[in-house]
Coordinates of C-alpha atoms and ligand atoms in Angstrom, one line a residue:
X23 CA 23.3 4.7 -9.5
X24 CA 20.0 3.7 -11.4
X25 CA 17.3 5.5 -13.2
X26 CA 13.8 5.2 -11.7
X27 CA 10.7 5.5 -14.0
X28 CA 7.4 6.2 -11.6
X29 CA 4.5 4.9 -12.9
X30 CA 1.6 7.2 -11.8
X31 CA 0.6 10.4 -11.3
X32 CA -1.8 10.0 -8.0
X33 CA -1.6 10.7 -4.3
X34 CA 1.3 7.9 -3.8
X35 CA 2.9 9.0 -6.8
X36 CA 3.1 12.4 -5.4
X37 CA 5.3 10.9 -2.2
X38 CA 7.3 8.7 -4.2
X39 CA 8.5 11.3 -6.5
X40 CA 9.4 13.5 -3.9
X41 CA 11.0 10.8 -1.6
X42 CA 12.8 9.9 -4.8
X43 CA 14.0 13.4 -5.5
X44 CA 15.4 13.9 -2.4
X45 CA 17.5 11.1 -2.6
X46 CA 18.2 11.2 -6.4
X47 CA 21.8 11.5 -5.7
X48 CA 21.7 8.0 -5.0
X49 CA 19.3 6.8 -7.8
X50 CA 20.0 8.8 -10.8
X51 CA 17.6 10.4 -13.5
X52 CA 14.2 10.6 -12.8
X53 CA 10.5 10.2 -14.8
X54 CA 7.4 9.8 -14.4
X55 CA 4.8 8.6 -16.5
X56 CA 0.7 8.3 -16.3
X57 CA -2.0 8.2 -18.6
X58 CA -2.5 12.2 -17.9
X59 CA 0.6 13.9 -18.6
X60 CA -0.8 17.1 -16.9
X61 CA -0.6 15.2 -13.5
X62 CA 2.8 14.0 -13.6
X63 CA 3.7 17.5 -14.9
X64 CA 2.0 19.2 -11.9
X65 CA 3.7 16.8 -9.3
X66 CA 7.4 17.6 -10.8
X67 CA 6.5 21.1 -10.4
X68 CA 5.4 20.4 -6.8
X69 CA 9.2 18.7 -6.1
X70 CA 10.7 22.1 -7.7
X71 CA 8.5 24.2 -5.6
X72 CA 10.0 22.5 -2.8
X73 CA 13.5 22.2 -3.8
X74 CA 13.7 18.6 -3.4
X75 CA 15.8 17.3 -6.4
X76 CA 18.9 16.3 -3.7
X77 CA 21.3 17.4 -6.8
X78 CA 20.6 19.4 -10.0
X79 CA 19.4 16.4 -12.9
X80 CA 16.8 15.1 -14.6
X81 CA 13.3 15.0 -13.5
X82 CA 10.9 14.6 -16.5
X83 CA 6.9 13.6 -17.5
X84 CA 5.8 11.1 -19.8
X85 CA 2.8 10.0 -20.7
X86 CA 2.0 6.6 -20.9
X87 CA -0.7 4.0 -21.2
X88 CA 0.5 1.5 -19.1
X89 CA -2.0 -1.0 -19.9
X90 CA 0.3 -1.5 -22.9
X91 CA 3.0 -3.4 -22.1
X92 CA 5.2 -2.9 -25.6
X93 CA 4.6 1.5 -24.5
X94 CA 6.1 0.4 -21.1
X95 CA 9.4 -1.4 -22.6
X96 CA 9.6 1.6 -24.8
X97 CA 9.9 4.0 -22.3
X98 CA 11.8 2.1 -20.4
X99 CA 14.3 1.4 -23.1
X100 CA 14.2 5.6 -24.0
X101 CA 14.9 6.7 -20.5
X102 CA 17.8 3.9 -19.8
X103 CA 15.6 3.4 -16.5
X104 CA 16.5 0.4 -14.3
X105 CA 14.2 0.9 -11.5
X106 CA 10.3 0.9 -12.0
X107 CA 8.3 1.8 -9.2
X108 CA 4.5 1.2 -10.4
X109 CA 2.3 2.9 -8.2
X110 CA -0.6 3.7 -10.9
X111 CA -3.6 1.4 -10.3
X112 CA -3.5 -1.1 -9.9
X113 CA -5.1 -2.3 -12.9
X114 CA -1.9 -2.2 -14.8
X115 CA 0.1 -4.1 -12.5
X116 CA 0.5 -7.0 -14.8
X117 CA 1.6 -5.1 -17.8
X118 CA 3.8 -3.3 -16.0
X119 CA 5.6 -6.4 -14.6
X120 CA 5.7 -7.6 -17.8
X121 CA 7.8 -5.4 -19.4
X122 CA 9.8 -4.8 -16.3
X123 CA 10.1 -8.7 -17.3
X124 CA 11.3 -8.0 -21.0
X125 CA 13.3 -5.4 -20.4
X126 CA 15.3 -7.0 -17.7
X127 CA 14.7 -4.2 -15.2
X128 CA 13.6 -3.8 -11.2
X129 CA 10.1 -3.8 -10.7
X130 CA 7.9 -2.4 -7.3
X131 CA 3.9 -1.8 -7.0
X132 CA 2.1 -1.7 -3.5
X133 CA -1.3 -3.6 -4.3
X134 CA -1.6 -6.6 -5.6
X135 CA -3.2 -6.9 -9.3
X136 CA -7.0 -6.6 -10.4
X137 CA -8.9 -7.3 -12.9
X138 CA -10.6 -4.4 -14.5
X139 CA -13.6 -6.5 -14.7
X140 CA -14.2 -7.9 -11.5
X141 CA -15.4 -6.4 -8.4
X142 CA -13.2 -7.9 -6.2
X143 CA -10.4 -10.7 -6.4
X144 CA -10.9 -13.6 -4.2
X145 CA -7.9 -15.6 -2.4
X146 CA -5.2 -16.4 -3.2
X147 CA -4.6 -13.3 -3.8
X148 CA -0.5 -13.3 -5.2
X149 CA -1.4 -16.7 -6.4
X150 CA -3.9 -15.3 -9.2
X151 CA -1.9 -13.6 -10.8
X152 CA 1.7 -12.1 -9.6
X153 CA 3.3 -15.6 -8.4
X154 CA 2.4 -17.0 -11.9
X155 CA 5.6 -14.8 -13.4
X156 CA 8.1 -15.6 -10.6
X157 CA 9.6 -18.4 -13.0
X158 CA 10.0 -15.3 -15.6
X159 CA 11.5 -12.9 -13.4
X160 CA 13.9 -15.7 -12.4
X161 CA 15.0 -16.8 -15.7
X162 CA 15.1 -12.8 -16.8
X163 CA 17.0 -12.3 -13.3
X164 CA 14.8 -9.5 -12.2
X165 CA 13.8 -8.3 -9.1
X166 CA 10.2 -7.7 -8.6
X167 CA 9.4 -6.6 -4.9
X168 CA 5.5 -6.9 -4.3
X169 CA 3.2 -4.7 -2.5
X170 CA 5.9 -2.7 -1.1
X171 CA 3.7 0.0 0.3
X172 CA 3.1 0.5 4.2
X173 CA 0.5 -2.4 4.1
X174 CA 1.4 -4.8 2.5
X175 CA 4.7 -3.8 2.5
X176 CA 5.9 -2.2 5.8
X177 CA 4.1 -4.5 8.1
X178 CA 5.0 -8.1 6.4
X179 CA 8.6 -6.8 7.5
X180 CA 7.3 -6.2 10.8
X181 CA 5.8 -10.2 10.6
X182 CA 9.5 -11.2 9.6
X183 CA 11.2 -8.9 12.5
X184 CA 8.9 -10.9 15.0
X185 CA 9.6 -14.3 13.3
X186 CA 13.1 -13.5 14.5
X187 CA 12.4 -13.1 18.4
X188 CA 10.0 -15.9 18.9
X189 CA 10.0 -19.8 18.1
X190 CA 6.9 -19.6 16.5
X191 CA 4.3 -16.9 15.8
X192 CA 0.5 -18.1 16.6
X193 CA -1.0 -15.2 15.6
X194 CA -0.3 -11.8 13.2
X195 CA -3.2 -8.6 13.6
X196 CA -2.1 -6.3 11.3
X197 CA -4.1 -3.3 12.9
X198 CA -4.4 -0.1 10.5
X199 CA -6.0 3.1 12.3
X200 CA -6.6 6.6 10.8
X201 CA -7.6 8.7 13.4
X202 CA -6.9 11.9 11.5
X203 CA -9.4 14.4 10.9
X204 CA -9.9 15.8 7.0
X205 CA -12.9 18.4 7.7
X206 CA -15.5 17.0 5.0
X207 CA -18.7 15.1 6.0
X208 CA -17.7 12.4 4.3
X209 CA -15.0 11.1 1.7
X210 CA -12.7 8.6 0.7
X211 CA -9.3 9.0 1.8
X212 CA -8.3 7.2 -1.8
X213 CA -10.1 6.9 -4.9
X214 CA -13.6 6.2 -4.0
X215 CA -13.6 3.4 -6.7
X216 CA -10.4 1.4 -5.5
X217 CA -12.0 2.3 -1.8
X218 CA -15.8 1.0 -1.4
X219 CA -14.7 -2.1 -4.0
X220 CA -12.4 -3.5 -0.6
X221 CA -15.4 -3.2 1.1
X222 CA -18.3 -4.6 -1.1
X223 CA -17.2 -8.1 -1.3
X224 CA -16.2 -11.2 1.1
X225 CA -14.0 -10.3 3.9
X226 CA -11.1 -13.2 4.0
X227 CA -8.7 -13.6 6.9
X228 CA -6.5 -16.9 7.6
X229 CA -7.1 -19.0 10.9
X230 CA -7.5 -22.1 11.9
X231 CA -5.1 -23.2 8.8
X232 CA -7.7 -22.1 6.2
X233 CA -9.5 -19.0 4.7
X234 CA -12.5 -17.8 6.6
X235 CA -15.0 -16.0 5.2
X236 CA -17.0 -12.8 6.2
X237 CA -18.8 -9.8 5.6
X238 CA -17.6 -6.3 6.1
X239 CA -18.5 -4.6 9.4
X240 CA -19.3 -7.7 10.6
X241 CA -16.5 -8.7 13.4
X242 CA -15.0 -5.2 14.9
X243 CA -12.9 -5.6 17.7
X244 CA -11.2 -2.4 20.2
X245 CA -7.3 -2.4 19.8
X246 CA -5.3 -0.1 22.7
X247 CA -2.9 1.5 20.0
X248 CA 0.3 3.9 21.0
X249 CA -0.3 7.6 20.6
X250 CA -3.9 6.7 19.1
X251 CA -5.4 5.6 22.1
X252 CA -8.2 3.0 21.9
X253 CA -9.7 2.6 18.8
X254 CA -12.3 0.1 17.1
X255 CA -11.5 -1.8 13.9
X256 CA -13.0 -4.2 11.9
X257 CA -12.0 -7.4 9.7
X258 CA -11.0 -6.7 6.8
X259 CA -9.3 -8.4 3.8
X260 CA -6.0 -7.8 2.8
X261 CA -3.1 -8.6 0.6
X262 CA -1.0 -9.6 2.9
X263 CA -2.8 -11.6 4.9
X264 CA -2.7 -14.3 1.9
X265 CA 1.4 -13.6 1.4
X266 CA 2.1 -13.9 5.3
X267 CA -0.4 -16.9 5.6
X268 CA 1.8 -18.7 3.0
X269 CA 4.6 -18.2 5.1
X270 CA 2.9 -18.9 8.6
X271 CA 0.3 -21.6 7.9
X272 CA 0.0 -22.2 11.5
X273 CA -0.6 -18.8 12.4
X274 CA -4.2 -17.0 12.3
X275 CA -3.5 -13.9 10.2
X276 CA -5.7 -11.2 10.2
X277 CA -6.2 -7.5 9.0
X278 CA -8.0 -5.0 11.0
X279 CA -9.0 -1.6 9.7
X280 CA -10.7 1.5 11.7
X281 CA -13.8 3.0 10.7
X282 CA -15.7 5.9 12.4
X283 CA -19.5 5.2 13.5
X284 CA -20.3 7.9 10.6
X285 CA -18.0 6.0 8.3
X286 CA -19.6 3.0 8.2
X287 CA -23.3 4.6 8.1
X288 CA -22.5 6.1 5.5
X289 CA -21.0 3.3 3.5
X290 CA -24.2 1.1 4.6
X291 CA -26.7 3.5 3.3
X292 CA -24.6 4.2 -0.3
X293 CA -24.7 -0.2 -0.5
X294 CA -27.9 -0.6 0.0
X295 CA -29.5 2.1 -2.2
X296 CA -27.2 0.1 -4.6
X297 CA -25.3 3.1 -4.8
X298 CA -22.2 1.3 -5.0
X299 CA -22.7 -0.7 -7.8
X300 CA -20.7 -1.4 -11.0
X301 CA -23.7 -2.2 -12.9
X302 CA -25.1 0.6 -15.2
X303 CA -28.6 1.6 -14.6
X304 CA -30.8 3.7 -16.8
X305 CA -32.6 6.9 -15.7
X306 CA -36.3 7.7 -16.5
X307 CA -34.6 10.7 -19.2
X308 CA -32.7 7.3 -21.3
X309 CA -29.2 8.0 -19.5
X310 CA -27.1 5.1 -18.5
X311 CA -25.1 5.4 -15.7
X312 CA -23.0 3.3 -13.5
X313 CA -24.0 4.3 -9.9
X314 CA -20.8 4.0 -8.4
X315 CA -19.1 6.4 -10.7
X316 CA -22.0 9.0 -10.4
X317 CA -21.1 8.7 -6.2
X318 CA -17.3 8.9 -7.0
X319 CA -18.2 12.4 -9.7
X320 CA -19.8 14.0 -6.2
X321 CA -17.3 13.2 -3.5
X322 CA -14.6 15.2 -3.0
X323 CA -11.1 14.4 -4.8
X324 CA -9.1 12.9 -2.4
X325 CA -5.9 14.5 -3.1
X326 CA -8.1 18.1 -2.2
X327 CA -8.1 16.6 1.3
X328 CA -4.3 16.8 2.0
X329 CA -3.7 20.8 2.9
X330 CA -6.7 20.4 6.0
X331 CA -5.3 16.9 7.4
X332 CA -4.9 17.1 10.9
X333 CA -4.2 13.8 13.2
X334 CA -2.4 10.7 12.8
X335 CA -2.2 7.2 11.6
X336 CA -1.1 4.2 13.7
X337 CA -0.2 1.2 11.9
X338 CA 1.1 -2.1 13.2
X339 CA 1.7 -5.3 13.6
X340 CA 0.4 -7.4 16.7
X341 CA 2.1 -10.7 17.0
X342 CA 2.0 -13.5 18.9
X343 CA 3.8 -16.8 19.6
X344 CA 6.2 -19.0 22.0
X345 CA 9.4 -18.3 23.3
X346 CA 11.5 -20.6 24.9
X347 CA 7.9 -22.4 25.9
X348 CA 6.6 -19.4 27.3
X349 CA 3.8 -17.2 25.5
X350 CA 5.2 -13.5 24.0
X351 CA 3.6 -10.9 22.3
X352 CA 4.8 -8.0 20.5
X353 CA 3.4 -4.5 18.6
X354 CA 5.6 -3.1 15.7
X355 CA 4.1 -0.3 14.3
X356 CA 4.4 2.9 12.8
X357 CA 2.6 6.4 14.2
X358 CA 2.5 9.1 11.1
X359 CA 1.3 12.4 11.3
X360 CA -0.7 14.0 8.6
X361 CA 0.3 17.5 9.1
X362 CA 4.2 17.2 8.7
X363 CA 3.7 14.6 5.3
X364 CA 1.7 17.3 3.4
X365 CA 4.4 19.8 4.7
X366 CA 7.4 17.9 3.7
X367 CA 5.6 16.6 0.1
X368 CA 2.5 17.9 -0.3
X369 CA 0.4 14.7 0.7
X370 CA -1.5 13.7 3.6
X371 CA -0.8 11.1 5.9
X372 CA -1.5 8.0 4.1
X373 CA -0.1 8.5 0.8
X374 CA 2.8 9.2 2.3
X375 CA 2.8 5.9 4.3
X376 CA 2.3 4.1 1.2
X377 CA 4.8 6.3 -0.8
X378 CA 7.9 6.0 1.3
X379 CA 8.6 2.2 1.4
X380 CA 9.1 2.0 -2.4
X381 CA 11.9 4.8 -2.3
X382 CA 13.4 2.9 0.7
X383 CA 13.1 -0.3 -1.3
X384 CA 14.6 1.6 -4.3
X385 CA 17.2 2.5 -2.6
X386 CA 18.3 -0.8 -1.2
X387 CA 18.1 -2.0 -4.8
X388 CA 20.3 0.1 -6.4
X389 CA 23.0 -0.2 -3.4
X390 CA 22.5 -3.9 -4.1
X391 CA 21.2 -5.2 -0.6
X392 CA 17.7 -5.7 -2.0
X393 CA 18.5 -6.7 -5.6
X394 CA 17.8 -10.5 -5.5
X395 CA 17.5 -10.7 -9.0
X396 CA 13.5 -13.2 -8.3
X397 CA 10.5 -12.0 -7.4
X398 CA 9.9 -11.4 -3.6
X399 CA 7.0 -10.4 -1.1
X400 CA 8.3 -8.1 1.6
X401 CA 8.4 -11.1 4.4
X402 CA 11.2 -12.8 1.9
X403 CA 13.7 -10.1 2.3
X404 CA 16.0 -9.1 5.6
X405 CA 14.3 -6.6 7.0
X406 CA 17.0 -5.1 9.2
X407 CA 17.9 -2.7 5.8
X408 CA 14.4 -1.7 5.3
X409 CA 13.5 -0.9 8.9
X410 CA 16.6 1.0 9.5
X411 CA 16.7 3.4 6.3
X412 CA 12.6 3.9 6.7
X413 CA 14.0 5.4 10.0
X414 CA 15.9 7.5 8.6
X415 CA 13.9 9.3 5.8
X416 CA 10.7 9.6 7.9
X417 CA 8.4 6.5 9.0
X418 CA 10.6 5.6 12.4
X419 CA 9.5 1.7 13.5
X420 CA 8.8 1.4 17.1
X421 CA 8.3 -1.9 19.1
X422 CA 6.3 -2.1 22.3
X423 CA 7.1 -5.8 24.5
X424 CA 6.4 -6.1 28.1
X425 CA 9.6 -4.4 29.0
X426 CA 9.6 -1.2 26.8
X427 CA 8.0 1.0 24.1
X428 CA 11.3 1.7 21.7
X429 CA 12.7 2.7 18.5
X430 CA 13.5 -0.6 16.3
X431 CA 17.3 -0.5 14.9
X432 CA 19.0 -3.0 13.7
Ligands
NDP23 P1 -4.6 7.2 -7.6 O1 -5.9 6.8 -8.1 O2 -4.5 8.5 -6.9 O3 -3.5 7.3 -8.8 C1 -3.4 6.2 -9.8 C2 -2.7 6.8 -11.0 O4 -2.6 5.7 -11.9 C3 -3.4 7.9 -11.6 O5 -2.4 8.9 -11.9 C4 -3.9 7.3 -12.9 O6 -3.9 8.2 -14.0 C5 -2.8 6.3 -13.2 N1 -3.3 5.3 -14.2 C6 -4.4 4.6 -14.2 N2 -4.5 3.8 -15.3 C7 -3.4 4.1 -16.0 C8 -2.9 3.6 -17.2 N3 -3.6 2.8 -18.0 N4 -1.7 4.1 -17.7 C9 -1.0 5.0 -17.0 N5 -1.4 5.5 -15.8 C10 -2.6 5.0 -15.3 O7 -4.0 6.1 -6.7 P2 -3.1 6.2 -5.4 O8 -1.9 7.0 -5.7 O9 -3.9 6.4 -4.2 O10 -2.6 4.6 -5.3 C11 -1.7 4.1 -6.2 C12 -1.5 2.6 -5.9 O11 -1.0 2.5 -4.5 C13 -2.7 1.7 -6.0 O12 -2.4 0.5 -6.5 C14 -3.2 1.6 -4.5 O13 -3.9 0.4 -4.3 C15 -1.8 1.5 -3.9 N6 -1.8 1.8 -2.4 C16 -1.1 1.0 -1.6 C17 -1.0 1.3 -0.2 C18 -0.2 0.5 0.6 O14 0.1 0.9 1.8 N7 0.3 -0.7 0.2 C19 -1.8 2.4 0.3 C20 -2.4 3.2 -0.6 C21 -2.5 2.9 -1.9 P3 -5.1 9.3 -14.2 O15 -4.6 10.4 -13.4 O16 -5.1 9.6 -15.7 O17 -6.3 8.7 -13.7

């Protein structure tokens, strides 16, 4: 059994701990820790309300500035945690890992790093800053799984469960579709911040051996997707596509998100009033402001959108490649329904798509199967494991071929 310290007291936070809790009898004491105590407070009393501690133990808040990477070996140390699953912002990835480094313990997140100070990080992505400490983790022995989320996360192990039933893959399109409904004319389903800054800048995707470049909205394309029906999405940069392009050089690798009609007016208008903006401005009254946070103050919270999320999220992984000489194409995916996750934890559909792969990935590291003691993107591990126990505690794999539309076990 290990001790798992959460870092993070948002909408994923809120799945993990509960996915966590329900399974504690095979992890050990729990914490949690955020810069806002009062939030990590409120989402232990939310697994209470719910009876989800599996067995009676140890559930407690701390807070914590994770920035500071001495605080996070502290804690650590104080708690006698062995497993840290960082899904704060991800701002603090890097000081997280490093004390997950010093203090010789497992370490998760589910986005890759950013600067504070940029907009946007360009390609390659795990290659500015994450790959840099894989020496470290090695020499320290730790395991650090990266973005082990649904994507990345879940879908890189889809890549690797199609790597195994063709010669070679030619193409990945990792397809990502919300079509739930939340009620409000418009919002972010994440923190307006994190959300319009994946949008603002260059769109990169992998094909023809390099990195393309374009802007967002600019190539859409209709995917037929199970349960979801036919849906538009655009290209869209991504994590993964820089982790899984690393791995598949030959393949194109792209990442296609859905967007509404309304969605993307909406987002065009707020750019080009310059409404999205980082930079401060100064009002006629002598008030400086930075546009994008005023726009983030008047949209709704997006954990308030949880209790009236209807619909359902299909994401998956299109691949393509040779068998045998012969061409072959696959979908992997994933259908979650928005409904049943804020029933079961309080969270609508897509926190609890990212929030679930950690636990599972938790899990597998303190039964050993996933504790490689090096860093690791989710393509580098077997995902027979991973696939299987998702199925179990709530996001089944499917797998559509020519022959069938299935359950994925291994
Ligand atoms: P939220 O914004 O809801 O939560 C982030 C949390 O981090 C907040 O509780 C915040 O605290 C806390 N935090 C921020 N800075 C610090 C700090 N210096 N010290 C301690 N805590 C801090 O984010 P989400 O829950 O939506 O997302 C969490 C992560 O998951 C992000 O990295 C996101 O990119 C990733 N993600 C991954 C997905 C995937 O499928 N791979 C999908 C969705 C999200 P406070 O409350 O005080 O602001």
């Amino acid at each position: 059994k290990r001790n798992v310290l959460i870092i993070g007291a948002g909408g994923v936070a809120q799945v993990v701990a509960h996915k966590a809790a329900q399974h504690n009898d095979r992890l050990g004491d729990l914490h949690i820790a955020s810069r806002t105590v009062a939030k990590a407070e409120a989402i232990i009393e939310t697994v209470h309300a719910k009876a989800a501690m599996k067995v009676p133990g140890v559930f407690q808040a701390h807070a914590l500035d994770a920035m500071d990477t001495a605080a996070v070996v502290a804690l650590i140390k104080a708690t006698g945690c062995q497993i840290v699953i960082n899904v704060g912002s991800p701002f603090v990835n890097m000081p997280v890992l490093d004390a997950c480094i010093q203090a010789g313990v497992a370490y998760m997140d589910t986005a890759i790093h950013e600067d504070a100070g940029k907009v946007c990080e360009a390609p390659p992505w795990y290659g500015n800053y994450e790959w840099k400490r894989r020496e470290a983790c090695k020499a320290a022995g730790v395991t650090a799984i990266l973005g082990v989320g649904f994507d990345p996360g879940v879908v890189n192990a889809y890549a690797r469960v199609a790597e195994g039933l063709m010669d070679t893959i030619t193409s990945i399109d990792i397809v990502d579709i919300n079509a739930g409904s939340h009620g409000k004319w418009f919002s972010t389903n994440f923190d307006p911040e994190i959300n319009f800054r994946e949008f603002t800048g260059t769109v990169y995707s992998w094909q023809n051996g390099a990195w393309q470049s374009n802007t967002m909205f600019e190539v859409g394309q209709t995917f037929d997707m199970p349960v979801v029906g036919t849906q538009k999405a655009y290209l869209t940069g991504h994590d993964e596509v820089h982790s899984l392009s690393a791995r598949y050089p030959q393949a194109d690798v792209r990442f296609w998100m859905g967007f509404g009609d309304h969605y993307i007016n909406v987002f065009t208008v707020l750019k080009n009033l310059g409404l999205l903006s980082e930079q401060p401005v100064k009002t006629a009254e002598g008030l400086e402001v930075i546009p994008l946070k005023v726009v983030k103050a008047v949209l709704p919270d997006p954990a308030s959108l949880a209790p009236d999320y209807t619909g359902k999220t299909c994401i998956g992984d299109f691949v393509k490649g040779t068998k045998d000489g012969k061409p072959v194409e696959v979908l992997i995916y994933n259908v979650a329904d928005h409904k049943e996750a804020f029933e079961e934890v309080g969270s609508q559909g897509i926190s609890y798509t990212a929030g679930v792969p950690p636990v599972a990935a938790a899990l597998l590291i303190a039964d050993g199967t996933w504790d490689v003691g090096a860093m690791a993107n989710v393509e580098d591990m077997d995902p027979a494991p991973f696939i299987n126990l998702l199925n179990q505690i709530g996001l089944p794999t499917r797998i559509k071929d020519a022959s069938s539309d299935r359950l994925l076990e291994f």
